[in-house]
């Protein structure tokens, strides 16, 4: 199962809202369709959203004819704005759109066709690079996991949430591939059940020992000594190491801290946002109350029940034992170690 397939003239998006029962790809021919599938969470997960948006810009570049380069650039500016408005929390979306903008906004282009060719090359590079970053995260992260360990993960930070291999699940996959005997608990992740529907499916497909729990079971498992480490992904990491990730991550970090269980965050450099000093500045997406009033589309309460539905929370850096990036395993003080990673990336 691949989250995204680029055909050269369209982007095929695996409709993750239908998983695990149906494997259906939606073919996006214009950037507005990509924006809509990000909004509806047919494609979701921070790096996958970023890669989808990058291909969205390529579709925008191909979907209309322009005689003047300035008109073409104006249209790409509009498309960027529409794609930016889809989901606010994962920085990878903005990172990928900025990377595409650094190509199309150059001053010295001679033809529209030259820009289109360069944009397609850049989107493909973002996609391919993400798989390599995840493999590097897996390789570095597996050193933290002892043979025989049981890992708890939340939401889905797997191949489906990325261009491939995954971040948190990349660590788990690398452990499994290296021959380590590991077991995984996947929390179901209400309201949209990414843990139950996506993580469990991915790990079972790979023959990795996974057990599904509901979100409220984690504390009891930890108390019984059944969890050796928690590994999760991230949607945005602030300069001080605070991490936004799927709602429920913070509760797991507090529980892990109380039970003295290491709590690891796995994420590529594209998830680090050095423009934000702390997690307080991260915008937390709030989604439709219907997601909480129902389970998999089936209502569980009356449609006038008041609901609060934040899609993410922020885990303070003090609860994070290490951040596993493609460039190394970072330890506190994150202000310094994150700065070093970003500096290295700029020098490459
Ligand atoms: O709302 P979602 O499903 O897009 O949220 C996904 C997560 O929170 C993931 O943990 C995060 O994006 C990291 S994916 C490698």
mmCIF file of C-alpha atoms and ligand atoms in Angstrom:
data_model
loop_
_atom_site.group_PDB
_atom_site.id
_atom_site.type_symbol
_atom_site.label_atom_id
_atom_site.label_comp_id
_atom_site.label_asym_id
_atom_site.label_seq_id
_atom_site.Cartn_x
_atom_site.Cartn_y
_atom_site.Cartn_z
ATOM 1 C CA UNK A 1 0.000 0.000 0.000
ATOM 2 C CA UNK A 2 1.464 3.316 -1.108
ATOM 3 C CA UNK A 3 0.006 6.569 0.215
ATOM 4 C CA UNK A 4 0.659 8.430 -3.077
ATOM 5 C CA UNK A 5 1.408 7.499 -6.697
ATOM 6 C CA UNK A 6 2.589 10.121 -9.172
ATOM 7 C CA UNK A 7 1.717 9.197 -12.773
ATOM 8 C CA UNK A 8 3.279 12.199 -14.539
ATOM 9 C CA UNK A 9 -0.119 13.760 -15.242
ATOM 10 C CA UNK A 10 -2.090 12.961 -12.075
ATOM 11 C CA UNK A 11 -1.661 12.144 -8.398
ATOM 12 C CA UNK A 12 -3.258 8.940 -7.189
ATOM 13 C CA UNK A 13 -4.140 9.270 -3.516
ATOM 14 C CA UNK A 14 -4.891 6.165 -1.482
ATOM 15 C CA UNK A 15 -8.185 6.969 0.255
ATOM 16 C CA UNK A 16 -7.195 6.302 3.866
ATOM 17 C CA UNK A 17 -10.718 7.019 5.121
ATOM 18 C CA UNK A 18 -11.781 3.712 3.507
ATOM 19 C CA UNK A 19 -9.015 1.575 5.033
ATOM 20 C CA UNK A 20 -8.708 -1.192 6.056
ATOM 21 C CA UNK A 21 -11.740 -2.591 4.266
ATOM 22 C CA UNK A 22 -11.289 -0.968 0.845
ATOM 23 C CA UNK A 23 -8.138 -0.135 -1.089
ATOM 24 C CA UNK A 24 -9.234 2.692 -3.367
ATOM 25 C CA UNK A 25 -7.143 5.356 -5.092
ATOM 26 C CA UNK A 26 -8.590 8.761 -5.955
ATOM 27 C CA UNK A 27 -7.081 10.236 -9.100
ATOM 28 C CA UNK A 28 -6.388 13.966 -8.683
ATOM 29 C CA UNK A 29 -6.017 15.810 -12.013
ATOM 30 C CA UNK A 30 -6.070 19.380 -10.644
ATOM 31 C CA UNK A 31 -4.579 20.932 -7.508
ATOM 32 C CA UNK A 32 -8.018 21.658 -6.030
ATOM 33 C CA UNK A 33 -8.631 17.898 -5.850
ATOM 34 C CA UNK A 34 -5.377 17.427 -3.931
ATOM 35 C CA UNK A 35 -6.396 20.211 -1.520
ATOM 36 C CA UNK A 36 -9.750 18.543 -0.997
ATOM 37 C CA UNK A 37 -8.226 15.113 -0.301
ATOM 38 C CA UNK A 38 -5.848 16.632 2.293
ATOM 39 C CA UNK A 39 -8.786 18.391 3.971
ATOM 40 C CA UNK A 40 -10.884 15.225 4.036
ATOM 41 C CA UNK A 41 -7.865 13.289 5.357
ATOM 42 C CA UNK A 42 -7.931 10.837 2.457
ATOM 43 C CA UNK A 43 -4.210 11.549 2.592
ATOM 44 C CA UNK A 44 -2.939 12.334 6.098
ATOM 45 C CA UNK A 45 0.217 12.196 8.186
ATOM 46 C CA UNK A 46 2.640 15.125 8.156
ATOM 47 C CA UNK A 47 5.190 14.026 5.504
ATOM 48 C CA UNK A 48 2.514 12.536 3.212
ATOM 49 C CA UNK A 49 0.567 15.803 3.301
ATOM 50 C CA UNK A 50 3.746 17.693 2.373
ATOM 51 C CA UNK A 51 4.514 15.408 -0.568
ATOM 52 C CA UNK A 52 0.881 15.520 -1.770
ATOM 53 C CA UNK A 53 0.911 19.335 -1.681
ATOM 54 C CA UNK A 54 4.165 19.404 -3.680
ATOM 55 C CA UNK A 55 2.520 17.284 -6.399
ATOM 56 C CA UNK A 56 -0.528 19.563 -6.113
ATOM 57 C CA UNK A 57 1.703 22.438 -7.233
ATOM 58 C CA UNK A 58 2.902 20.364 -10.208
ATOM 59 C CA UNK A 59 -0.730 19.729 -11.186
ATOM 60 C CA UNK A 60 -1.469 23.458 -10.837
ATOM 61 C CA UNK A 61 1.498 24.182 -13.107
ATOM 62 C CA UNK A 62 0.148 21.785 -15.737
ATOM 63 C CA UNK A 63 -3.583 22.419 -15.559
ATOM 64 C CA UNK A 64 -3.777 25.759 -17.424
ATOM 65 C CA UNK A 65 -1.920 27.431 -20.269
ATOM 66 C CA UNK A 66 -0.141 30.729 -19.635
ATOM 67 C CA UNK A 67 1.556 32.966 -22.165
ATOM 68 C CA UNK A 68 3.228 35.191 -19.571
ATOM 69 C CA UNK A 69 5.500 33.830 -16.830
ATOM 70 C CA UNK A 70 4.224 36.449 -14.373
ATOM 71 C CA UNK A 71 0.595 35.246 -14.835
ATOM 72 C CA UNK A 72 1.730 31.651 -14.398
ATOM 73 C CA UNK A 73 3.541 32.562 -11.157
ATOM 74 C CA UNK A 74 0.452 34.434 -9.937
ATOM 75 C CA UNK A 75 -1.620 31.289 -10.485
ATOM 76 C CA UNK A 76 0.926 29.163 -8.574
ATOM 77 C CA UNK A 77 0.811 31.695 -5.758
ATOM 78 C CA UNK A 78 -2.984 31.217 -5.563
ATOM 79 C CA UNK A 79 -2.634 27.420 -5.638
ATOM 80 C CA UNK A 80 -0.049 27.584 -2.837
ATOM 81 C CA UNK A 81 -2.452 29.640 -0.745
ATOM 82 C CA UNK A 82 -5.305 27.147 -1.264
ATOM 83 C CA UNK A 83 -3.078 24.187 -0.360
ATOM 84 C CA UNK A 84 -1.728 26.006 2.734
ATOM 85 C CA UNK A 85 -5.288 26.466 3.994
ATOM 86 C CA UNK A 86 -6.062 22.732 4.078
ATOM 87 C CA UNK A 87 -4.619 21.784 7.483
ATOM 88 C CA UNK A 88 -2.782 24.082 9.904
ATOM 89 C CA UNK A 89 -0.712 21.924 12.274
ATOM 90 C CA UNK A 90 1.759 19.766 10.308
ATOM 91 C CA UNK A 91 4.649 22.010 9.275
ATOM 92 C CA UNK A 92 5.695 19.593 6.505
ATOM 93 C CA UNK A 93 2.843 20.995 4.377
ATOM 94 C CA UNK A 94 4.268 24.544 4.584
ATOM 95 C CA UNK A 95 7.841 23.269 4.293
ATOM 96 C CA UNK A 96 7.060 21.434 1.026
ATOM 97 C CA UNK A 97 5.108 24.379 -0.419
ATOM 98 C CA UNK A 98 7.986 26.738 0.453
ATOM 99 C CA UNK A 99 10.402 24.373 -1.255
ATOM 100 C CA UNK A 100 8.230 24.386 -4.382
ATOM 101 C CA UNK A 101 7.946 28.186 -4.202
ATOM 102 C CA UNK A 102 11.727 28.546 -4.091
ATOM 103 C CA UNK A 103 11.662 26.926 -7.557
ATOM 104 C CA UNK A 104 8.714 28.673 -9.266
ATOM 105 C CA UNK A 105 9.407 32.138 -7.846
ATOM 106 C CA UNK A 106 12.959 32.409 -9.229
ATOM 107 C CA UNK A 107 13.400 35.554 -11.319
ATOM 108 C CA UNK A 108 15.438 34.235 -14.235
ATOM 109 C CA UNK A 109 13.131 31.629 -15.815
ATOM 110 C CA UNK A 110 12.926 31.791 -19.615
ATOM 111 C CA UNK A 111 9.855 29.666 -20.343
ATOM 112 C CA UNK A 112 6.828 28.301 -18.502
ATOM 113 C CA UNK A 113 7.807 24.814 -19.638
ATOM 114 C CA UNK A 114 11.204 25.125 -17.906
ATOM 115 C CA UNK A 115 9.427 25.925 -14.630
ATOM 116 C CA UNK A 116 7.026 22.988 -15.016
ATOM 117 C CA UNK A 117 9.915 20.581 -15.621
ATOM 118 C CA UNK A 118 11.811 21.901 -12.585
ATOM 119 C CA UNK A 119 8.705 21.723 -10.353
ATOM 120 C CA UNK A 120 8.032 18.123 -11.270
ATOM 121 C CA UNK A 121 11.652 17.261 -10.524
ATOM 122 C CA UNK A 122 11.427 18.988 -7.136
ATOM 123 C CA UNK A 123 8.185 17.225 -6.092
ATOM 124 C CA UNK A 124 9.645 13.842 -7.035
ATOM 125 C CA UNK A 125 12.788 14.725 -5.033
ATOM 126 C CA UNK A 126 10.689 15.636 -1.954
ATOM 127 C CA UNK A 127 8.852 12.311 -2.248
ATOM 128 C CA UNK A 128 11.953 10.157 -2.745
ATOM 129 C CA UNK A 129 13.944 12.021 -0.103
ATOM 130 C CA UNK A 130 11.226 11.345 2.484
ATOM 131 C CA UNK A 131 11.619 7.585 2.072
ATOM 132 C CA UNK A 132 15.392 7.896 2.577
ATOM 133 C CA UNK A 133 14.920 10.119 5.652
ATOM 134 C CA UNK A 134 12.582 7.552 7.172
ATOM 135 C CA UNK A 135 15.031 4.739 6.551
ATOM 136 C CA UNK A 136 17.748 6.789 8.270
ATOM 137 C CA UNK A 137 15.381 7.425 11.217
ATOM 138 C CA UNK A 138 14.683 3.687 11.407
ATOM 139 C CA UNK A 139 18.355 2.781 11.431
ATOM 140 C CA UNK A 140 19.231 5.300 14.158
ATOM 141 C CA UNK A 141 16.098 4.664 16.202
ATOM 142 C CA UNK A 142 16.428 0.900 16.348
ATOM 143 C CA UNK A 143 19.560 1.308 18.484
ATOM 144 C CA UNK A 144 17.325 2.638 21.270
ATOM 145 C CA UNK A 145 15.105 -0.440 21.284
ATOM 146 C CA UNK A 146 16.393 -3.510 23.122
ATOM 147 C CA UNK A 147 15.783 -6.988 21.739
ATOM 148 C CA UNK A 148 12.549 -8.385 23.199
ATOM 149 C CA UNK A 149 11.065 -4.920 23.842
ATOM 150 C CA UNK A 150 7.390 -4.006 23.642
ATOM 151 C CA UNK A 151 6.676 -0.633 22.074
ATOM 152 C CA UNK A 152 3.532 1.423 22.381
ATOM 153 C CA UNK A 153 2.714 3.677 19.427
ATOM 154 C CA UNK A 154 -0.141 6.095 18.826
ATOM 155 C CA UNK A 155 -1.984 7.167 15.669
ATOM 156 C CA UNK A 156 -0.231 6.206 12.430
ATOM 157 C CA UNK A 157 3.302 7.368 11.711
ATOM 158 C CA UNK A 158 3.882 4.652 9.147
ATOM 159 C CA UNK A 159 4.292 4.229 5.399
ATOM 160 C CA UNK A 160 0.755 5.554 4.987
ATOM 161 C CA UNK A 161 1.624 8.803 6.782
ATOM 162 C CA UNK A 162 4.741 9.381 4.684
ATOM 163 C CA UNK A 163 6.092 8.693 1.206
ATOM 164 C CA UNK A 164 7.033 5.248 2.506
ATOM 165 C CA UNK A 165 8.545 3.231 5.416
ATOM 166 C CA UNK A 166 7.323 5.614 8.126
ATOM 167 C CA UNK A 167 8.896 7.441 11.074
ATOM 168 C CA UNK A 168 7.746 5.795 14.331
ATOM 169 C CA UNK A 169 6.808 2.683 12.347
ATOM 170 C CA UNK A 170 10.118 3.092 10.492
ATOM 171 C CA UNK A 171 11.879 2.482 13.820
ATOM 172 C CA UNK A 172 9.660 -0.539 14.463
ATOM 173 C CA UNK A 173 10.206 -1.846 10.898
ATOM 174 C CA UNK A 174 13.983 -1.440 11.204
ATOM 175 C CA UNK A 175 13.975 -3.388 14.516
ATOM 176 C CA UNK A 176 11.940 -6.160 12.911
ATOM 177 C CA UNK A 177 14.140 -6.285 9.797
ATOM 178 C CA UNK A 178 17.282 -6.481 11.915
ATOM 179 C CA UNK A 179 15.923 -9.618 13.579
ATOM 180 C CA UNK A 180 15.000 -8.078 16.943
ATOM 181 C CA UNK A 181 12.054 -9.765 18.622
ATOM 182 C CA UNK A 182 9.699 -6.876 19.247
ATOM 183 C CA UNK A 183 6.025 -6.519 20.031
ATOM 184 C CA UNK A 184 3.835 -3.484 19.498
ATOM 185 C CA UNK A 185 0.732 -2.092 21.168
ATOM 186 C CA UNK A 186 -1.207 0.233 18.865
ATOM 187 C CA UNK A 187 -3.703 2.582 20.507
ATOM 188 C CA UNK A 188 -6.830 2.921 18.421
ATOM 189 C CA UNK A 189 -6.670 6.766 18.238
ATOM 190 C CA UNK A 190 -10.152 8.178 18.471
ATOM 191 C CA UNK A 191 -11.897 9.905 16.859
ATOM 192 C CA UNK A 192 -10.692 8.707 13.427
ATOM 193 C CA UNK A 193 -9.013 5.450 14.482
ATOM 194 C CA UNK A 194 -5.733 5.840 12.591
ATOM 195 C CA UNK A 195 -4.095 3.417 15.063
ATOM 196 C CA UNK A 196 -6.731 0.720 14.666
ATOM 197 C CA UNK A 197 -7.361 1.100 10.950
ATOM 198 C CA UNK A 198 -3.910 2.010 9.627
ATOM 199 C CA UNK A 199 -1.108 1.109 12.063
ATOM 200 C CA UNK A 200 -2.503 -2.323 12.837
ATOM 201 C CA UNK A 201 -2.981 -3.011 9.116
ATOM 202 C CA UNK A 202 0.552 -1.905 8.217
ATOM 203 C CA UNK A 203 2.192 -3.943 10.977
ATOM 204 C CA UNK A 204 0.113 -7.068 10.360
ATOM 205 C CA UNK A 205 0.954 -6.867 6.634
ATOM 206 C CA UNK A 206 4.638 -6.865 7.623
ATOM 207 C CA UNK A 207 4.225 -9.798 10.006
ATOM 208 C CA UNK A 208 5.054 -7.660 13.059
ATOM 209 C CA UNK A 209 3.515 -8.737 16.369
ATOM 210 C CA UNK A 210 0.885 -6.044 17.055
ATOM 211 C CA UNK A 211 -1.954 -5.841 19.567
ATOM 212 C CA UNK A 212 -4.726 -3.259 19.396
ATOM 213 C CA UNK A 213 -5.816 -1.414 22.542
ATOM 214 C CA UNK A 214 -8.310 1.379 23.079
ATOM 215 C CA UNK A 215 -6.844 4.753 24.040
ATOM 216 C CA UNK A 216 -7.866 4.488 27.694
ATOM 217 C CA UNK A 217 -5.947 1.244 28.295
ATOM 218 C CA UNK A 218 -2.386 2.596 28.069
ATOM 219 C CA UNK A 219 -1.982 3.494 31.768
ATOM 220 C CA UNK A 220 -3.053 0.053 32.926
ATOM 221 C CA UNK A 221 -0.599 -1.608 30.526
ATOM 222 C CA UNK A 222 2.252 0.580 31.735
ATOM 223 C CA UNK A 223 1.401 -0.128 35.376
ATOM 224 C CA UNK A 224 1.653 -3.839 34.635
ATOM 225 C CA UNK A 225 5.122 -3.364 33.125
ATOM 226 C CA UNK A 226 3.915 -4.288 29.647
ATOM 227 C CA UNK A 227 5.440 -1.297 27.827
ATOM 228 C CA UNK A 228 9.219 -0.790 27.462
ATOM 229 C CA UNK A 229 9.132 2.316 25.272
ATOM 230 C CA UNK A 230 6.682 4.680 23.597
ATOM 231 C CA UNK A 231 7.525 5.742 20.025
ATOM 232 C CA UNK A 232 5.385 8.298 18.197
ATOM 233 C CA UNK A 233 5.658 10.596 15.189
ATOM 234 C CA UNK A 234 5.332 14.384 15.082
ATOM 235 C CA UNK A 235 3.481 17.052 13.137
ATOM 236 C CA UNK A 236 5.618 19.996 14.240
ATOM 237 C CA UNK A 237 8.603 20.317 16.546
ATOM 238 C CA UNK A 238 9.273 23.788 17.978
ATOM 239 C CA UNK A 239 12.806 25.124 18.544
ATOM 240 C CA UNK A 240 12.721 24.175 22.241
ATOM 241 C CA UNK A 241 11.739 20.547 21.474
ATOM 242 C CA UNK A 242 8.005 20.774 22.246
ATOM 243 C CA UNK A 243 6.171 18.389 19.915
ATOM 244 C CA UNK A 244 2.720 18.602 18.345
ATOM 245 C CA UNK A 245 1.323 15.204 17.439
ATOM 246 C CA UNK A 246 -2.023 13.414 17.326
ATOM 247 C CA UNK A 247 -4.383 14.170 20.216
ATOM 248 C CA UNK A 248 -3.636 11.731 23.031
ATOM 249 C CA UNK A 249 0.144 11.874 22.614
ATOM 250 C CA UNK A 250 0.525 14.242 25.587
ATOM 251 C CA UNK A 251 -1.440 11.890 27.864
ATOM 252 C CA UNK A 252 0.841 9.013 26.856
ATOM 253 C CA UNK A 253 3.941 11.131 27.555
ATOM 254 C CA UNK A 254 2.657 12.001 31.049
ATOM 255 C CA UNK A 255 1.892 8.336 31.721
ATOM 256 C CA UNK A 256 5.289 7.226 30.414
ATOM 257 C CA UNK A 257 7.039 9.802 32.595
ATOM 258 C CA UNK A 258 5.149 8.626 35.705
ATOM 259 C CA UNK A 259 6.043 5.004 34.977
ATOM 260 C CA UNK A 260 9.655 5.875 34.040
ATOM 261 C CA UNK A 261 9.260 4.521 30.508
ATOM 262 C CA UNK A 262 11.302 6.193 27.720
ATOM 263 C CA UNK A 263 9.210 8.358 25.419
ATOM 264 C CA UNK A 264 10.648 8.814 21.914
ATOM 265 C CA UNK A 265 9.538 11.039 19.035
ATOM 266 C CA UNK A 266 10.626 10.044 15.511
ATOM 267 C CA UNK A 267 10.557 12.719 12.784
ATOM 268 C CA UNK A 268 12.523 13.977 9.774
ATOM 269 C CA UNK A 269 14.166 17.420 9.695
ATOM 270 C CA UNK A 270 11.208 18.675 7.620
ATOM 271 C CA UNK A 271 9.045 18.474 10.782
ATOM 272 C CA UNK A 272 11.281 20.862 12.747
ATOM 273 C CA UNK A 273 10.037 24.449 12.845
ATOM 274 C CA UNK A 274 12.777 26.718 14.177
ATOM 275 C CA UNK A 275 10.573 29.794 13.642
ATOM 276 C CA UNK A 276 8.498 28.845 16.684
ATOM 277 C CA UNK A 277 10.200 29.181 20.031
ATOM 278 C CA UNK A 278 7.850 26.825 21.871
ATOM 279 C CA UNK A 279 4.836 24.572 21.401
ATOM 280 C CA UNK A 280 2.546 27.335 22.698
ATOM 281 C CA UNK A 281 2.811 28.955 19.268
ATOM 282 C CA UNK A 282 1.708 25.856 17.331
ATOM 283 C CA UNK A 283 -1.775 26.150 15.823
ATOM 284 C CA UNK A 284 -3.867 23.161 16.820
ATOM 285 C CA UNK A 285 -6.426 22.122 14.220
ATOM 286 C CA UNK A 286 -9.993 21.707 15.427
ATOM 287 C CA UNK A 287 -12.125 19.385 13.341
ATOM 288 C CA UNK A 288 -15.790 18.720 12.717
ATOM 289 C CA UNK A 289 -17.770 17.663 15.845
ATOM 290 C CA UNK A 290 -19.326 14.907 13.726
ATOM 291 C CA UNK A 291 -16.046 12.970 13.995
ATOM 292 C CA UNK A 292 -16.559 12.638 17.758
ATOM 293 C CA UNK A 293 -20.317 12.086 17.616
ATOM 294 C CA UNK A 294 -19.793 9.067 15.392
ATOM 295 C CA UNK A 295 -17.490 6.098 14.951
ATOM 296 C CA UNK A 296 -16.591 5.203 11.367
ATOM 297 C CA UNK A 297 -19.553 7.268 10.166
ATOM 298 C CA UNK A 298 -22.092 5.633 12.524
ATOM 299 C CA UNK A 299 -23.663 8.063 15.012
ATOM 300 C CA UNK A 300 -23.118 7.141 18.660
ATOM 301 C CA UNK A 301 -24.836 10.143 20.249
ATOM 302 C CA UNK A 302 -27.529 12.672 19.295
ATOM 303 C CA UNK A 303 -26.425 15.201 16.715
ATOM 304 C CA UNK A 304 -26.871 18.131 19.111
ATOM 305 C CA UNK A 305 -24.376 16.864 21.731
ATOM 306 C CA UNK A 306 -21.769 19.593 22.295
ATOM 307 C CA UNK A 307 -18.301 18.441 21.237
ATOM 308 C CA UNK A 308 -14.690 19.657 21.450
ATOM 309 C CA UNK A 309 -12.483 18.070 18.776
ATOM 310 C CA UNK A 310 -8.829 19.193 18.773
ATOM 311 C CA UNK A 311 -6.916 16.981 16.321
ATOM 312 C CA UNK A 312 -3.502 17.414 17.999
ATOM 313 C CA UNK A 313 -1.887 18.240 21.317
ATOM 314 C CA UNK A 314 1.539 19.480 22.374
ATOM 315 C CA UNK A 315 3.927 17.379 24.450
ATOM 316 C CA UNK A 316 6.393 19.550 26.380
ATOM 317 C CA UNK A 317 10.058 18.807 25.679
ATOM 318 C CA UNK A 318 10.638 17.908 29.340
ATOM 319 C CA UNK A 319 8.630 14.682 28.816
ATOM 320 C CA UNK A 320 10.581 13.598 25.721
ATOM 321 C CA UNK A 321 13.538 11.235 26.282
ATOM 322 C CA UNK A 322 14.917 11.666 22.739
ATOM 323 C CA UNK A 323 13.937 12.948 19.300
ATOM 324 C CA UNK A 324 14.998 10.507 16.598
ATOM 325 C CA UNK A 325 15.772 12.446 13.415
ATOM 326 C CA UNK A 326 17.367 11.393 10.132
ATOM 327 C CA UNK A 327 20.549 13.199 11.266
ATOM 328 C CA UNK A 328 20.879 11.629 14.698
ATOM 329 C CA UNK A 329 19.214 10.851 18.006
ATOM 330 C CA UNK A 330 18.790 14.171 19.783
ATOM 331 C CA UNK A 331 18.826 14.515 23.543
ATOM 332 C CA UNK A 332 18.097 17.557 25.707
ATOM 333 C CA UNK A 333 18.816 20.433 25.726
ATOM 334 C CA UNK A 334 16.813 20.410 22.475
ATOM 335 C CA UNK A 335 17.352 24.139 21.890
ATOM 336 C CA UNK A 336 20.963 23.270 21.114
ATOM 337 C CA UNK A 337 20.648 19.835 19.529
ATOM 338 C CA UNK A 338 17.827 20.873 17.166
ATOM 339 C CA UNK A 339 19.775 23.967 16.102
ATOM 340 C CA UNK A 340 22.721 21.747 15.230
ATOM 341 C CA UNK A 341 20.543 19.478 13.020
ATOM 342 C CA UNK A 342 19.085 22.423 11.116
ATOM 343 C CA UNK A 343 22.552 23.941 10.664
ATOM 344 C CA UNK A 344 23.876 20.653 9.254
ATOM 345 C CA UNK A 345 20.948 20.498 6.823
ATOM 346 C CA UNK A 346 21.623 24.025 5.523
ATOM 347 C CA UNK A 347 25.314 23.204 5.026
ATOM 348 C CA UNK A 348 24.539 20.112 2.876
HETATM 349 O O1 LIG B 1 -4.489 13.822 11.663
HETATM 350 P P1 LIG B 1 -3.415 12.949 11.075
HETATM 351 O O2 LIG B 1 -3.834 11.544 10.854
HETATM 352 O O3 LIG B 1 -2.798 13.585 9.849
HETATM 353 O O4 LIG B 1 -2.284 12.945 12.203
HETATM 354 C C1 LIG B 1 -1.109 12.211 11.985
HETATM 355 C C2 LIG B 1 -0.177 12.229 13.130
HETATM 356 O O5 LIG B 1 -0.421 12.839 14.143
HETATM 357 C C3 LIG B 1 1.141 11.553 12.910
HETATM 358 O O6 LIG B 1 1.618 11.016 14.102
HETATM 359 C C4 LIG B 1 2.160 12.584 12.389
HETATM 360 O O7 LIG B 1 1.649 13.265 11.284
HETATM 361 C C5 LIG B 1 3.454 11.956 12.027
HETATM 362 S S1 LIG B 1 3.345 10.982 10.563
HETATM 363 C C6 LIG B 1 4.892 10.403 10.204
#
